[in-house]
XYZ file of C-alpha atoms in Angstrom:
393
model
C 39.898 106.177 68.548
C 36.680 107.512 66.922
C 34.325 107.085 70.025
C 30.664 107.357 68.942
C 28.935 105.116 72.160
C 30.179 105.603 75.774
C 28.788 103.839 78.721
C 29.218 105.248 82.292
C 29.099 102.969 85.256
C 28.213 104.187 88.530
C 26.424 102.953 91.751
C 23.444 105.496 91.709
C 22.252 108.116 89.467
C 19.926 109.319 92.372
C 20.281 113.006 92.369
C 19.997 113.077 95.904
C 23.854 111.386 95.554
C 25.045 114.791 93.871
C 28.694 114.594 93.025
C 29.594 112.380 90.242
C 26.019 111.726 89.227
C 25.518 115.414 88.639
C 28.807 115.903 86.844
C 27.758 113.131 84.454
C 24.400 114.995 83.736
C 25.753 118.442 83.421
C 28.465 116.910 80.876
C 26.167 114.850 78.895
C 24.702 117.673 76.537
C 28.463 118.499 75.296
C 29.058 114.949 74.458
C 25.681 114.801 72.521
C 26.794 118.288 70.696
C 30.237 116.538 69.687
C 28.000 113.574 68.150
C 28.824 110.953 71.183
C 25.916 108.998 72.759
C 26.215 107.996 76.346
C 24.071 105.498 78.078
C 24.536 104.650 81.922
C 24.233 101.348 84.135
C 23.606 101.460 87.649
C 22.624 99.898 90.624
C 19.304 101.773 91.435
C 15.976 99.945 91.852
C 14.559 99.656 88.513
C 11.194 100.948 90.063
C 12.979 103.953 91.716
C 12.015 107.290 90.400
C 14.037 110.575 90.176
C 13.045 114.169 90.839
C 14.118 114.807 87.430
C 13.897 113.763 83.879
C 16.945 112.727 81.986
C 17.359 112.839 78.093
C 19.570 109.945 77.942
C 19.085 106.388 78.714
C 19.669 104.815 82.304
C 19.605 101.156 82.854
C 18.746 100.603 86.584
C 20.115 96.685 87.430
C 18.695 96.864 91.146
C 20.219 97.718 94.487
C 23.065 96.297 95.582
C 23.808 94.433 98.838
C 25.971 95.871 101.767
C 28.224 98.818 101.494
C 30.021 97.242 98.797
C 26.783 97.115 96.611
C 27.082 93.525 95.415
C 24.915 93.069 92.588
C 25.217 90.054 90.576
C 22.854 91.290 88.016
C 25.297 93.985 86.854
C 27.590 91.512 85.659
C 24.893 89.767 83.904
C 24.055 92.915 82.157
C 27.681 93.822 81.528
C 28.249 90.620 79.731
C 25.297 91.026 77.591
C 25.834 94.754 76.630
C 29.355 96.001 76.953
C 30.246 95.084 73.271
C 27.697 97.834 72.230
C 29.923 100.465 73.394
C 33.616 102.372 72.469
C 34.304 102.984 75.787
C 33.402 102.288 79.476
C 33.904 104.861 81.888
C 33.576 103.823 85.812
C 32.691 106.491 88.300
C 34.172 105.455 91.875
C 35.810 102.877 93.738
C 35.673 100.587 96.402
C 32.373 99.086 95.292
C 30.969 96.214 93.081
C 30.471 97.992 89.923
C 34.356 98.678 89.225
C 34.935 94.800 89.701
C 32.343 93.759 87.494
C 33.620 95.876 84.778
C 37.007 94.187 85.503
C 35.733 90.745 85.416
C 33.730 91.537 82.362
C 36.828 92.825 80.268
C 38.947 89.510 81.494
C 36.366 87.365 80.041
C 36.185 88.914 76.609
C 40.001 89.148 76.282
C 40.038 85.283 76.829
C 37.591 85.006 73.618
C 39.996 87.288 71.663
C 37.101 90.115 71.202
C 37.483 93.717 70.243
C 36.928 95.118 73.770
C 35.816 98.722 74.593
C 38.429 100.938 76.175
C 37.927 101.315 79.992
C 38.425 104.290 81.826
C 38.355 104.808 85.606
C 37.433 107.958 87.527
C 38.176 107.754 91.091
C 36.618 111.179 92.093
C 38.845 111.673 94.967
C 38.706 107.948 96.411
C 42.310 107.383 96.192
C 42.928 110.264 98.532
C 45.498 109.663 101.294
C 42.965 111.394 103.792
C 40.832 108.327 103.791
C 43.704 106.063 104.848
C 44.949 108.385 107.372
C 42.083 109.732 109.063
C 41.771 108.914 112.980
C 38.001 107.909 112.455
C 38.472 105.816 109.659
C 41.006 103.020 111.151
C 38.526 100.261 110.147
C 37.605 101.569 106.950
C 41.285 101.899 106.228
C 41.837 98.342 107.065
C 39.231 97.363 104.729
C 40.619 99.637 101.781
C 43.921 97.881 102.181
C 42.391 94.546 101.690
C 39.962 95.416 98.803
C 43.017 97.093 97.085
C 45.113 94.156 97.384
C 42.352 91.728 95.978
C 40.424 93.941 93.559
C 41.036 97.587 93.247
C 44.883 97.316 92.314
C 44.103 95.276 89.452
C 41.255 97.439 88.100
C 43.270 100.548 88.566
C 46.511 99.074 86.778
C 44.540 97.241 83.767
C 42.534 99.867 82.673
C 43.299 101.748 79.668
C 43.583 105.157 81.616
C 42.652 106.802 85.215
C 40.916 110.242 84.370
C 41.322 112.926 87.130
C 39.440 115.873 88.068
C 42.260 118.156 88.946
C 46.018 118.150 89.275
C 46.221 117.841 93.178
C 43.871 114.552 92.970
C 46.436 113.165 90.435
C 49.219 113.786 92.365
C 47.822 112.698 95.748
C 46.394 109.352 94.194
C 50.008 108.068 93.509
C 51.006 108.617 97.309
C 48.182 106.281 98.766
C 48.812 102.576 97.974
C 51.794 100.389 96.858
C 51.721 98.909 93.527
C 49.837 101.749 91.960
C 50.898 101.234 88.360
C 48.223 102.622 86.113
C 49.071 102.639 82.115
C 47.946 106.435 81.802
C 46.945 109.214 83.932
C 45.004 112.402 82.796
C 43.784 115.474 84.414
C 40.455 115.877 82.381
C 39.024 118.660 84.892
C 35.630 118.983 86.245
C 33.027 121.798 85.610
C 29.537 122.883 86.787
C 27.052 125.022 84.579
C 26.618 128.418 84.555
C 24.176 129.274 87.432
C 20.876 130.820 86.792
C 20.651 134.623 86.398
C 20.717 136.444 89.815
C 17.075 137.649 90.297
C 14.810 138.992 92.668
C 13.002 135.506 92.936
C 16.093 133.960 93.854
C 16.767 135.976 97.006
C 12.913 136.021 98.078
C 12.585 132.224 98.093
C 15.629 132.196 100.227
C 14.264 134.633 102.368
C 10.831 132.748 102.326
C 12.704 129.764 103.992
C 14.977 131.647 106.461
C 13.373 135.238 107.100
C 15.805 135.851 110.085
C 18.804 136.393 107.836
C 16.631 139.093 105.592
C 18.696 142.477 104.833
C 21.498 141.497 107.113
C 25.216 140.785 105.912
C 26.157 137.276 106.190
C 28.967 134.456 105.264
C 27.889 131.268 103.914
C 28.477 127.521 104.634
C 26.670 125.224 102.330
C 27.346 121.640 102.492
C 26.820 118.737 104.051
C 26.919 119.015 107.890
C 29.639 116.386 108.390
C 33.051 116.405 110.500
C 34.656 115.969 107.456
C 33.623 119.574 106.510
C 35.431 121.279 109.588
C 31.980 122.766 110.881
C 33.371 122.610 114.212
C 36.330 124.443 113.427
C 34.390 127.205 111.656
C 31.679 127.705 114.559
C 34.517 127.755 117.137
C 36.708 130.306 115.258
C 33.502 132.436 114.757
C 32.647 132.054 118.346
C 36.142 133.418 119.365
C 35.943 136.361 116.495
C 32.204 137.187 118.115
C 33.675 137.847 121.685
C 35.986 140.413 120.197
C 33.378 142.009 117.670
C 29.626 142.014 117.989
C 29.249 143.701 114.487
C 30.898 141.028 112.191
C 28.722 139.595 109.601
C 26.323 136.857 110.587
C 27.122 133.042 109.692
C 24.763 131.016 107.805
C 25.347 127.343 107.846
C 22.892 125.394 105.303
C 22.809 121.663 105.105
C 20.494 118.771 106.573
C 20.488 119.142 110.262
C 18.870 115.718 111.463
C 22.362 113.995 111.904
C 23.705 113.294 115.443
C 26.848 115.689 114.225
C 24.574 118.601 113.009
C 22.733 118.411 116.198
C 25.858 118.665 118.342
C 26.868 121.520 115.745
C 23.501 123.429 116.762
C 24.276 123.183 120.494
C 28.044 124.467 120.009
C 26.546 127.384 118.375
C 23.676 128.039 120.591
C 24.895 130.602 122.510
C 25.737 132.784 119.454
C 22.717 135.060 118.079
C 24.554 135.416 114.867
C 24.810 131.737 113.898
C 21.962 130.627 111.957
C 21.175 127.091 110.946
C 18.712 127.355 107.493
C 18.560 123.571 106.976
C 19.066 122.076 103.507
C 18.748 124.751 100.481
C 17.706 123.663 97.033
C 16.768 125.300 93.842
C 15.905 129.188 93.913
C 16.578 129.561 97.607
C 20.131 127.605 97.434
C 21.156 130.316 94.664
C 19.655 133.060 96.531
C 21.876 132.103 99.587
C 24.991 132.183 97.139
C 24.061 135.444 95.602
C 23.167 137.480 98.427
C 26.248 136.113 100.696
C 29.313 137.966 101.132
C 31.740 135.010 100.722
C 31.553 131.332 100.742
C 33.409 129.401 103.557
C 34.272 125.536 103.377
C 37.122 124.740 105.913
C 37.139 120.859 104.994
C 39.505 118.166 105.988
C 39.153 116.721 102.654
C 37.533 117.710 99.555
C 38.213 116.338 96.009
C 36.677 118.825 93.960
C 33.822 120.649 96.000
C 31.054 121.529 93.472
C 29.346 124.161 96.143
C 32.890 126.054 96.320
C 32.431 126.271 92.479
C 28.947 127.263 92.210
C 29.795 129.966 95.015
C 32.558 131.096 92.365
C 30.408 131.158 89.433
C 28.090 133.664 91.319
C 30.985 135.959 91.879
C 31.414 135.118 95.426
C 35.234 134.870 96.926
C 35.599 131.619 98.788
C 37.469 130.405 101.995
C 38.852 126.875 101.548
C 41.605 124.761 103.039
C 44.514 122.935 101.195
C 42.837 119.725 101.740
C 40.530 120.685 99.158
C 42.183 119.800 96.058
C 41.592 122.784 93.854
C 43.123 125.036 96.111
C 45.983 125.797 93.956
C 43.672 126.717 90.955
C 41.916 129.226 93.155
C 44.883 130.480 94.941
C 46.585 131.234 91.553
C 43.432 133.024 90.243
C 43.148 135.261 93.342
C 39.582 134.667 94.300
C 39.647 133.233 97.643
C 41.721 132.640 100.827
C 43.418 129.412 101.485
C 43.731 128.300 104.916
C 46.421 125.740 106.379
C 44.570 123.496 109.006
C 47.767 122.589 110.439
C 48.842 126.205 111.459
C 46.970 126.702 114.794
C 44.470 129.687 114.570
C 44.888 130.505 110.957
C 41.252 130.154 110.342
C 40.607 132.246 112.841
C 43.053 134.791 111.640
C 41.818 134.738 107.879
C 38.180 135.148 109.014
C 39.122 138.143 110.953
C 40.941 139.610 107.776
C 37.706 138.881 105.759
C 35.317 140.626 107.974
C 37.532 143.869 107.481
C 36.505 143.617 103.769
C 34.564 146.311 102.254
C 31.677 145.799 99.463
C 34.031 146.722 96.913
C 36.804 144.604 98.134
C 34.369 141.575 98.429
C 33.100 142.398 94.705
C 36.666 142.609 93.235
C 37.838 139.263 94.805
C 34.338 137.810 93.900
C 34.904 138.577 90.116
C 38.265 137.004 90.197
C 37.042 134.010 91.632
C 34.225 134.029 88.579
C 37.113 134.524 86.097
C 38.831 131.463 87.647
C 35.407 129.489 87.250
C 35.078 130.444 83.652
C 38.948 129.549 82.955
C 39.190 126.397 85.150
C 35.670 124.971 85.608
C 33.208 125.876 82.908
C 31.496 122.640 82.165
C 31.712 122.953 78.145
C 35.429 123.497 78.563
C 35.950 120.728 80.845
C 33.555 118.433 78.517
C 35.636 119.054 75.333
C 38.871 118.388 77.357
C 37.437 115.065 78.402
C 36.385 114.281 74.800
C 39.931 115.155 73.581
C 41.602 113.325 76.082
C 39.287 109.854 75.493
C 40.088 110.011 71.650
C 43.921 109.384 72.740
C 43.305 106.818 75.012
């Protein structure tokens, strides 16, 4: 199929949501280069303003209601406009926009009209973790119900399901019964090359957090959330600090307003080498990446982990867990350390080995991380793979 016009359907395109909406923004320039027009419809308020300017069309149909994001205006919009597109890419599950696309397509089938191809990208939302985590019992029950009534039909009737990595695709097939998609493909996922490493990046980071200036440090940069394993990291680091007061400092960068974040600050309060910088963006974020010795994310679940790949693109080695779905690619490339959280003290043991690395060791492992980024997670490579896969749906 010679696809010329794509509609992406997503709950929100607000930049603060990161993840899939950032992935869309990263990829669109390469679709444009290939002669493919991309438009987006989302359930943001029509008067909402983003902090960036997009050079593609975004239709905002209004905020949805409840966590399901029910918004009947989206269904109306799709009925009036869906035939203008060759393919529909649905980003994410468990919210109304997925069902609205399914319902619109079913109505068109009854009219014997030529309908666009429908591709769903779950973005990790079919990971079994979300059904097994002890703090998600009620959400897991809700998901079982929604799967039976809605999502199963959406997945199995779509023309294809696109995944961001092999591990996501493998795990998705193990979560729910009656998972029988017509076609599945790993199209990859990528990020743009970070800005060139210049003094201004480092200086802007030090302006925000001068306490770390001229110090060696390890970096955690993400949401400070229980899923990210922040408590595991702090506890392991505290144990090492009792044995070695000369280890590199630990910078934890992320919003600190949540109750959990405040608990983590308290957990680290007796360790003068743990620093909470708050959320970092722009130059300061890249300055933190470029000047750390290694990036750490001991997460309980991560579909892709954009910040992981951003660190790799900055030539920094990464410590992640086997619960991060791109761990195989990173392990094969030799650009990081892989932790099995089921093995007691493995995180602490890995950190103990990491801090023994020389500057040359970090640089060598960081270069391997960068090579993995270029070979596996470069946005142009992934966008071109997506385009070629889409043509064969």
